[in-house]
PDB file of C-alpha atoms and ligand atoms in Angstrom:
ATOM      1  CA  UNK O  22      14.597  -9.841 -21.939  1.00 46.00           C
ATOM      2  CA  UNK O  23      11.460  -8.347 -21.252  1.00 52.00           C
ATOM      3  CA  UNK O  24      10.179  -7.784 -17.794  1.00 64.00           C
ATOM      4  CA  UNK O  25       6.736 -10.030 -16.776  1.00 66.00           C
ATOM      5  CA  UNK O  26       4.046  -7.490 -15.737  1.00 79.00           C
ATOM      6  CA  UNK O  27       2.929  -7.056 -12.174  1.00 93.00           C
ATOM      7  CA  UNK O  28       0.168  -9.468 -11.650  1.00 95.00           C
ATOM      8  CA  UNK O  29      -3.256  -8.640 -12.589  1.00 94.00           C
ATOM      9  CA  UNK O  30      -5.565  -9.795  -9.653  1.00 97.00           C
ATOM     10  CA  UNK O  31      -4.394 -11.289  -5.991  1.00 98.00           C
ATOM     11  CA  UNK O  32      -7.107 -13.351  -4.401  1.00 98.00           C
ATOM     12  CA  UNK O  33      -7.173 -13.828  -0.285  1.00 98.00           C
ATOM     13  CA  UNK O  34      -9.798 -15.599   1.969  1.00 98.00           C
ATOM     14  CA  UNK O  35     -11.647 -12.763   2.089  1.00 98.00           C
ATOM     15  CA  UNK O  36     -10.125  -9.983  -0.457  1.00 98.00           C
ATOM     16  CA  UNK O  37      -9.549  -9.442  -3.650  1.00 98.00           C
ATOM     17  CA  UNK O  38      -7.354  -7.086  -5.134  1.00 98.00           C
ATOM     18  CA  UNK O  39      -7.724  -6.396  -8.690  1.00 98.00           C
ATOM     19  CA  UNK O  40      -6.408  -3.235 -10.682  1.00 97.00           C
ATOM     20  CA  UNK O  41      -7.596   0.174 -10.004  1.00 98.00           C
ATOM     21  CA  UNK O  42     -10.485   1.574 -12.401  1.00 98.00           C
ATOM     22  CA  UNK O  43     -12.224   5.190 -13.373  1.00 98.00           C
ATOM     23  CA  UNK O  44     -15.318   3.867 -11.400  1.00 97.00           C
ATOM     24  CA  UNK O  45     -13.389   3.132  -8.111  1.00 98.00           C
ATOM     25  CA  UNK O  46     -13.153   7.185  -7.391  1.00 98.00           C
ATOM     26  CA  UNK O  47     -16.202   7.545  -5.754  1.00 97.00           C
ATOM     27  CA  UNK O  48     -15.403   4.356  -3.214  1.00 97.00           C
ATOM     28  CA  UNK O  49     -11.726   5.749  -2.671  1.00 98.00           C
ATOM     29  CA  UNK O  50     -12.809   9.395  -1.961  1.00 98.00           C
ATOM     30  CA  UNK O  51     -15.716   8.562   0.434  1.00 97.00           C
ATOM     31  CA  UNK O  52     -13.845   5.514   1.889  1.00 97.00           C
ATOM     32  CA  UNK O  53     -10.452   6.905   2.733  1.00 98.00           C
ATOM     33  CA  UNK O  54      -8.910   9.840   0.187  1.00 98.00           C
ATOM     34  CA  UNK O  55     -10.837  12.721   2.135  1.00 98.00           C
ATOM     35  CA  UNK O  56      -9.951  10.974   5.894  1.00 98.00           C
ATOM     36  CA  UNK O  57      -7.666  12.885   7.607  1.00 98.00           C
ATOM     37  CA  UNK O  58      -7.221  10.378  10.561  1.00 98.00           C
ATOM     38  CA  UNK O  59      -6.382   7.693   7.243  1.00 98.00           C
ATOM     39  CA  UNK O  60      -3.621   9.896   5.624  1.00 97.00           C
ATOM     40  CA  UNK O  61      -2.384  11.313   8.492  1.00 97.00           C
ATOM     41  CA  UNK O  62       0.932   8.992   7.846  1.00 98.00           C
ATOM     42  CA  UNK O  63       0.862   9.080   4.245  1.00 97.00           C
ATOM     43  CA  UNK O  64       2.822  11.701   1.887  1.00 95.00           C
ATOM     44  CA  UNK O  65       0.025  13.152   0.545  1.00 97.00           C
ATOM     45  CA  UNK O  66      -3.004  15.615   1.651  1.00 97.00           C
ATOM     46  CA  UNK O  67      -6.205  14.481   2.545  1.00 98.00           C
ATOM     47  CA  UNK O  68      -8.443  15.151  -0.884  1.00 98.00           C
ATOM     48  CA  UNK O  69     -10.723  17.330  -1.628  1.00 98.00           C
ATOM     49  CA  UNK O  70     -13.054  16.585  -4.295  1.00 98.00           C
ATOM     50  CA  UNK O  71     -13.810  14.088  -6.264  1.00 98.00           C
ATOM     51  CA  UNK O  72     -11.483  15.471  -9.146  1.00 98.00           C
ATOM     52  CA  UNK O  73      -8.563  14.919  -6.923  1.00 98.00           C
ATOM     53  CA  UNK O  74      -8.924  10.872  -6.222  1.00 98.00           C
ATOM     54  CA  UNK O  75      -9.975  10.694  -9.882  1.00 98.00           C
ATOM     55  CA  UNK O  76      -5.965  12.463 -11.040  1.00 98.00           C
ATOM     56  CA  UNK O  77      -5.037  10.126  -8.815  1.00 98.00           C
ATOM     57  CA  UNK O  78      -6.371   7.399 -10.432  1.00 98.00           C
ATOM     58  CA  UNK O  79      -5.281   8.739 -13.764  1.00 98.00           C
ATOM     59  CA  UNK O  80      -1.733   9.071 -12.748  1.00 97.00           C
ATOM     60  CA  UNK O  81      -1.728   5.002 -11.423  1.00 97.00           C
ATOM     61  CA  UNK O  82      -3.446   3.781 -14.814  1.00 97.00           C
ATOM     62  CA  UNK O  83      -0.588   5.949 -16.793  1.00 97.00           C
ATOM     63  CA  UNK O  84       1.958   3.841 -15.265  1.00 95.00           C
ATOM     64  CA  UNK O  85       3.773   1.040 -16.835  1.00 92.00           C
ATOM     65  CA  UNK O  86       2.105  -2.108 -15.461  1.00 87.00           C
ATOM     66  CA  UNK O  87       5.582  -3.887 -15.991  1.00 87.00           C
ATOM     67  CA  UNK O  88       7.185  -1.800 -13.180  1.00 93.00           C
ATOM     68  CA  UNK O  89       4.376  -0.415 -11.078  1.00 96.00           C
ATOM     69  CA  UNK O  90       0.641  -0.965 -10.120  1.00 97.00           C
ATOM     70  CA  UNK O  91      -2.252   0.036  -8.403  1.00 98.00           C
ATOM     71  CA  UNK O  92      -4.604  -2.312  -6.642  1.00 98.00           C
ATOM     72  CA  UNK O  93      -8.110  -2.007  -5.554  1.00 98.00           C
ATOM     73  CA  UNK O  94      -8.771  -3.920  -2.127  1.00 98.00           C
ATOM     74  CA  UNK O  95     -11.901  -5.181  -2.434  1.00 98.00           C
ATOM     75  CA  UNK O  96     -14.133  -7.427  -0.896  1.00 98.00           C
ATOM     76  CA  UNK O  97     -14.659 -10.500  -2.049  1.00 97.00           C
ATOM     77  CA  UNK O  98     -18.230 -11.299  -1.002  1.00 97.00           C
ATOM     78  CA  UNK O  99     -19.831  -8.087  -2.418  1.00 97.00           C
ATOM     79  CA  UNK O 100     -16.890  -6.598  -4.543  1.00 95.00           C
ATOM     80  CA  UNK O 101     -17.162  -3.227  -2.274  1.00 97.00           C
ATOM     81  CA  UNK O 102     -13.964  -1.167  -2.248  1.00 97.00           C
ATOM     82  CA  UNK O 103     -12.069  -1.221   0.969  1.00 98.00           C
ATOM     83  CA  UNK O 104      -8.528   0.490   0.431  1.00 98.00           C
ATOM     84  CA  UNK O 105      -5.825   0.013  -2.150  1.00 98.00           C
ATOM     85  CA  UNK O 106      -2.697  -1.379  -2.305  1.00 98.00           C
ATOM     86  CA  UNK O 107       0.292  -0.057  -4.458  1.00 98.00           C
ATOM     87  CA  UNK O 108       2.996  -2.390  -5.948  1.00 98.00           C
ATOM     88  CA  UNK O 109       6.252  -0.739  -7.627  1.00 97.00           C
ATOM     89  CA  UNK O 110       9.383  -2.535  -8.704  1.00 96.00           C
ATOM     90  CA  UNK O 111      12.249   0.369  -8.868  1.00 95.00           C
ATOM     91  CA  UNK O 112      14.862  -2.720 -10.103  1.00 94.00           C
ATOM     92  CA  UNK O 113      14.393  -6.478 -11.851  1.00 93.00           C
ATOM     93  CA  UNK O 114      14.751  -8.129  -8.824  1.00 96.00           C
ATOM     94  CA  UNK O 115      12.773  -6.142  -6.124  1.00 97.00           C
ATOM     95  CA  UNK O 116       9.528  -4.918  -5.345  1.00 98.00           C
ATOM     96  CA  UNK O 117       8.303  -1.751  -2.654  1.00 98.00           C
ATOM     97  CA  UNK O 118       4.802  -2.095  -1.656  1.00 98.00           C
ATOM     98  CA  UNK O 119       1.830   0.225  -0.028  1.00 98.00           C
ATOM     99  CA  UNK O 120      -1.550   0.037   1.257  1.00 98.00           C
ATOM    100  CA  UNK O 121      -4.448   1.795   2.593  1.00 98.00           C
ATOM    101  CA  UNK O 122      -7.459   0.983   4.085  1.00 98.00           C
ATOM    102  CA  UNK O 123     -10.804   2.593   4.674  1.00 98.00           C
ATOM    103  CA  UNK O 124     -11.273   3.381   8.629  1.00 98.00           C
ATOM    104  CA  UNK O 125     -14.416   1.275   8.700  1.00 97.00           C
ATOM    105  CA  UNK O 126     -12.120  -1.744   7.775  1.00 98.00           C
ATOM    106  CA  UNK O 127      -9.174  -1.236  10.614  1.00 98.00           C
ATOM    107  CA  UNK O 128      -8.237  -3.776  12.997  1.00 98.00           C
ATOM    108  CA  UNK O 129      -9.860  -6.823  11.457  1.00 98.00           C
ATOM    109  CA  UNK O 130      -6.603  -8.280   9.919  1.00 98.00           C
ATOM    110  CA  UNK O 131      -7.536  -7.693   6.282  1.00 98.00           C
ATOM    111  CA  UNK O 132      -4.310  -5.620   5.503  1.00 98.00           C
ATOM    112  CA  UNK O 133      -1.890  -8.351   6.846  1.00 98.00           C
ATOM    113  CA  UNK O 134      -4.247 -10.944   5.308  1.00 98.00           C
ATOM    114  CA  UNK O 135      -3.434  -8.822   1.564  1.00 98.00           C
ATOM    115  CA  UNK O 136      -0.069  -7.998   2.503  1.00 98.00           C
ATOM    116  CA  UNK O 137       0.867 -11.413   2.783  1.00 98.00           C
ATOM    117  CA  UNK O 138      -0.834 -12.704  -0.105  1.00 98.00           C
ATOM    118  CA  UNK O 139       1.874 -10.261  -1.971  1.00 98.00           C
ATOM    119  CA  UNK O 140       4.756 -11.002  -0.447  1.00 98.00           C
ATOM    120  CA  UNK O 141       4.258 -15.072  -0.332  1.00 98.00           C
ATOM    121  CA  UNK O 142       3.928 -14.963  -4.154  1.00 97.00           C
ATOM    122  CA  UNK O 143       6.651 -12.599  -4.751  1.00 97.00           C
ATOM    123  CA  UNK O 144       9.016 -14.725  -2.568  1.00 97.00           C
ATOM    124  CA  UNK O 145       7.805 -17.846  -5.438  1.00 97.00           C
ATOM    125  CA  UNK O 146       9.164 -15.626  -8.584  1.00 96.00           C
ATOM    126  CA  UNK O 147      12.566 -16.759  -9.516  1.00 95.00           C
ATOM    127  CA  UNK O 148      13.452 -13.394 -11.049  1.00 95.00           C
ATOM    128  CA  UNK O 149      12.460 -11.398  -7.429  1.00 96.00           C
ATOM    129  CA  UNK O 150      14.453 -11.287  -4.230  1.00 97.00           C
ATOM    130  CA  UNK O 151      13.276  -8.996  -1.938  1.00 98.00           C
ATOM    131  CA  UNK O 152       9.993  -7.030  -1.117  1.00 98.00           C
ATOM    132  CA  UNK O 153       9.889  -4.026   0.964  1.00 98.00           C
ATOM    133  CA  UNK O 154       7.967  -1.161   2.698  1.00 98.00           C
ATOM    134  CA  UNK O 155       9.190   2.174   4.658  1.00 98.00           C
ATOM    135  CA  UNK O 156       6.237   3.638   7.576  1.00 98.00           C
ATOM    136  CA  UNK O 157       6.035   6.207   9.447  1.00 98.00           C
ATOM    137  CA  UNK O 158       8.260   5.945  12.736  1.00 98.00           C
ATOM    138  CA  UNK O 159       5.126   6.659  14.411  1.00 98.00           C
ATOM    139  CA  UNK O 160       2.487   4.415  12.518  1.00 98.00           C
ATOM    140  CA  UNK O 161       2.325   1.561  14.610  1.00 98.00           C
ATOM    141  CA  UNK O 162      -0.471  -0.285  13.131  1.00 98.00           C
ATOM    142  CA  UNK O 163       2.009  -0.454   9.514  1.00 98.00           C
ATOM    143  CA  UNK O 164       4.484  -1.454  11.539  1.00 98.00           C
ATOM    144  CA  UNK O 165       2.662  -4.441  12.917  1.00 98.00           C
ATOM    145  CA  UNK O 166       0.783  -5.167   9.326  1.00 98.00           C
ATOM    146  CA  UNK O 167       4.311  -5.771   8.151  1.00 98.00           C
ATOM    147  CA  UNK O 168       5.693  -7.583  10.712  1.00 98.00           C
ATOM    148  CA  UNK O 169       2.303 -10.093  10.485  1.00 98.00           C
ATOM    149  CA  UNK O 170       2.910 -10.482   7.043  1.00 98.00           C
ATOM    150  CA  UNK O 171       6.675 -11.457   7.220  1.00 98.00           C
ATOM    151  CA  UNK O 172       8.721  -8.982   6.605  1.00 98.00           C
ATOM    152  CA  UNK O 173      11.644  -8.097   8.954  1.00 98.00           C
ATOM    153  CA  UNK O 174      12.612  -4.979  10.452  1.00 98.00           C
ATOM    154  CA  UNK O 175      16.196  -3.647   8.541  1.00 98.00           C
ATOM    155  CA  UNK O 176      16.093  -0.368  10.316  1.00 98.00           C
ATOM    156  CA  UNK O 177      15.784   3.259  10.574  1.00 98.00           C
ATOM    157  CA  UNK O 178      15.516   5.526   7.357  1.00 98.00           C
ATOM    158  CA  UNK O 179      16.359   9.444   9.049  1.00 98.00           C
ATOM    159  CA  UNK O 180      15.072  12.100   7.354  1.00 98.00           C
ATOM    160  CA  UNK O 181      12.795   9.770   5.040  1.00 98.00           C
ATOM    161  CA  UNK O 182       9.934  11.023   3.725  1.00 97.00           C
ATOM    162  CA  UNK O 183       8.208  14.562   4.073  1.00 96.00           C
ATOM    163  CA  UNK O 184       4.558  13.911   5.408  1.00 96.00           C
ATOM    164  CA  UNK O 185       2.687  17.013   4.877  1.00 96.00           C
ATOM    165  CA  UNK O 186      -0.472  15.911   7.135  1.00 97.00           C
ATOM    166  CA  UNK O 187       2.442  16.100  10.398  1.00 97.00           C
ATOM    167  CA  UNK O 188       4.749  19.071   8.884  1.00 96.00           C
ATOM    168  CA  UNK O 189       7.156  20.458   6.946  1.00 96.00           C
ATOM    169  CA  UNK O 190      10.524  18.400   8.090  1.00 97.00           C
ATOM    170  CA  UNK O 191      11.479  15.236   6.782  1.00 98.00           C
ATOM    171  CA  UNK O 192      10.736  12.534   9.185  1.00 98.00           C
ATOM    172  CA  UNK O 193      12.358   9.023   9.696  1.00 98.00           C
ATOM    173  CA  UNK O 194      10.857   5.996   8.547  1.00 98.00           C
ATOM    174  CA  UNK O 195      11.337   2.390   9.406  1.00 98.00           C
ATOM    175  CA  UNK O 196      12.362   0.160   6.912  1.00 98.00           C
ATOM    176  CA  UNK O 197      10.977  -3.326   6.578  1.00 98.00           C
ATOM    177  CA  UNK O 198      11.521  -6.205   3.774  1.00 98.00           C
ATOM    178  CA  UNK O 199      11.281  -9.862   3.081  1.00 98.00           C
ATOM    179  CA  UNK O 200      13.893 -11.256   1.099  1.00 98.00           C
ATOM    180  CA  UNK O 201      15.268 -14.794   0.228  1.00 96.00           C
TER     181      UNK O 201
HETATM  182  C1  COA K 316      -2.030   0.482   8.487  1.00 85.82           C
HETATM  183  C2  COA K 316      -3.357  -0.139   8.073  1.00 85.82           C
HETATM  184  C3  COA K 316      -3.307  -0.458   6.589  1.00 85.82           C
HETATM  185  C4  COA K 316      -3.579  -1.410   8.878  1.00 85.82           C
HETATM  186  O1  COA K 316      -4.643  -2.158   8.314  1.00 85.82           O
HETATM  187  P1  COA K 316      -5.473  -3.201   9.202  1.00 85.82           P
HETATM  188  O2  COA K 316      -6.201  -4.098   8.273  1.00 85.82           O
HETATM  189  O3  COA K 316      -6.253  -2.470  10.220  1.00 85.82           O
HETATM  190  O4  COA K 316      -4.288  -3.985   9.893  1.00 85.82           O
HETATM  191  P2  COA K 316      -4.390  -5.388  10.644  1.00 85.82           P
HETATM  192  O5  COA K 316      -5.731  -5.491  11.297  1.00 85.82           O
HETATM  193  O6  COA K 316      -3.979  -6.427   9.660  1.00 85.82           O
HETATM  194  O7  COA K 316      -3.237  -5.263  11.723  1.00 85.82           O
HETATM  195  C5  COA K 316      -3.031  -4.087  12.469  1.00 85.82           C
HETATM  196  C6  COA K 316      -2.143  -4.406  13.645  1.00 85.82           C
HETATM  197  O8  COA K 316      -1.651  -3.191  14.176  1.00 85.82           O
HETATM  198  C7  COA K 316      -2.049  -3.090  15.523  1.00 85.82           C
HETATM  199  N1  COA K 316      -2.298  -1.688  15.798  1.00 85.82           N
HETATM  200  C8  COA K 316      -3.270  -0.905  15.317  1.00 85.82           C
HETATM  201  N2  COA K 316      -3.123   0.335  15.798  1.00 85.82           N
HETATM  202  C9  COA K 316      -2.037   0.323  16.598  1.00 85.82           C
HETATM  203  C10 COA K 316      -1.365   1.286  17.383  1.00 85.82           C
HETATM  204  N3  COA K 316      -1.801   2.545  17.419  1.00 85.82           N
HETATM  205  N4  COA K 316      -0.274   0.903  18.084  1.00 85.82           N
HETATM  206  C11 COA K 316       0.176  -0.363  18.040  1.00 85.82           C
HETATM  207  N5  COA K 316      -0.413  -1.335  17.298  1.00 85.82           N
HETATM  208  C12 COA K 316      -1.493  -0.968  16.588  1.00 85.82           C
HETATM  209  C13 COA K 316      -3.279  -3.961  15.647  1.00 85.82           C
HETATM  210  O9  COA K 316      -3.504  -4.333  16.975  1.00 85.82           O
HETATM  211  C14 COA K 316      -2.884  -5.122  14.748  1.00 85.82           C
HETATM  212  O10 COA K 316      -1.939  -5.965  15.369  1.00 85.82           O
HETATM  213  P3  COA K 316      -2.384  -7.332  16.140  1.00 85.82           P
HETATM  214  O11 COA K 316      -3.107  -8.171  15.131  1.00 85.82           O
HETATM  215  O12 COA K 316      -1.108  -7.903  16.598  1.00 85.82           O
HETATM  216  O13 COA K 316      -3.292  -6.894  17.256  1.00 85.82           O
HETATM  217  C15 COA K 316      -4.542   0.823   8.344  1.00 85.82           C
HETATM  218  O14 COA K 316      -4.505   1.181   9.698  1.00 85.82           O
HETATM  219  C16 COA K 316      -4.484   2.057   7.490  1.00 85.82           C
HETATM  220  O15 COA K 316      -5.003   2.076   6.377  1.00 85.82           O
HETATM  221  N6  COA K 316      -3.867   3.136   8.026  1.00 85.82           N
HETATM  222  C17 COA K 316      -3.794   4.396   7.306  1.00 85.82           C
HETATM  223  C18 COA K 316      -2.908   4.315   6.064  1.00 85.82           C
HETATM  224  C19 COA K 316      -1.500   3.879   6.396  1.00 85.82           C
HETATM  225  O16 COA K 316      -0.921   4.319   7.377  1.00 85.82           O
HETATM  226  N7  COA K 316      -0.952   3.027   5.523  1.00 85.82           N
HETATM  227  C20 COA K 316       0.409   2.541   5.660  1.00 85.82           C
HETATM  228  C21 COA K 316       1.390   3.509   5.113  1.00 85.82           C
HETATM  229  S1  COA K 316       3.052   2.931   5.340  1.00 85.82           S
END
């Protein structure tokens, strides 16, 4: 049986999140791609040119949408781009999740407010079970996004992820998920 495709929009109070585009490269590298302080927990280096958010967005449109998909966060008032949220399901039944937000945008509840959007509408697809994320030991603020947004706190993942922004060692992550 064929796989149903990752949804093609999410709608919140006050987001939307609709598939990444060519045009959103400008928004994405001025908003967040080039931010140091934004990447700092994220596995990849801050960008710098233009050329590098638009690979980027070349390498998320070359993905199947069936098993993995990039999402522009924007708002829904005036459509601006705000972050970007990244869905991936590595098996049938389960999806991993990410997210980024411009700096401008922090602390006003808007990535709980997406991330919870996701999971309460994965949690309504018979064929899913579980959604989950991984963070930074260290990046509190992901920490707390997930934990707002319902997912529970399975543990510690040593030797993780390698986060070039903080070095050349592997660090741990926390692992987070809701399941049913
Ligand atoms: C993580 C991120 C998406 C959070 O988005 P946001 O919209 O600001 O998050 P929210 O406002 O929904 O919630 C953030 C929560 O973390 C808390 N928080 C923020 N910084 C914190 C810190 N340094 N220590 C502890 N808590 C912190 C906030 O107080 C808030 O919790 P509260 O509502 O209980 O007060 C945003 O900070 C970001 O884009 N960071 C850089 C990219 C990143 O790390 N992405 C996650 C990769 S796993």
């Amino acid at each position: 049986m064929e796989r149903a495709m990752l949804p093609s929009r999410f709608e919140t109070p006050r987001l939307v999140l609709r598939p990444i585009e060519h045009d959103d490269a400008a928004a994405i590298f001025s908003g967040y791609a080039r931010d140091p302080e934004v990447v700092r927990y994220l596995t990849w280096r801050p960008h710098q040119s233009l050329a590098d958010t638009e690979a980027f967005i070349e390498r998320c449109l070359a993905a199947p949408a069936a098993s993995e998909r990039t999402y522009m966060l924007v708002d829904r008032g005036n459509g601006r781009g705000l972050g970007a949220f990244g869905l991936r399901r590595p098996a049938g039944h389960r999806l991993d999740c990410g997210y980024v937000l411009s700096r401008a945008y922090w602390g006003r509840g808007l990535m709980s407010e997406a991330l919870g959007e996701v999971v309460g509408w994965a949690m309504r697809q018979a064929e899913l079970w579980r959604i989950g994320a991984v963070c930074d030991k260290d990046n509190r603020a992901s920490a707390r996004v997930m934990e707002k947004a319902g997912l529970a706190y399975e543990g510690l993942l040593r030797r993780w992820l390698v986060n070039p922004n903080l070095g050349p060692e592997p660090r741990d992550c926390l692992s987070y998920a809701c399941t049913r």
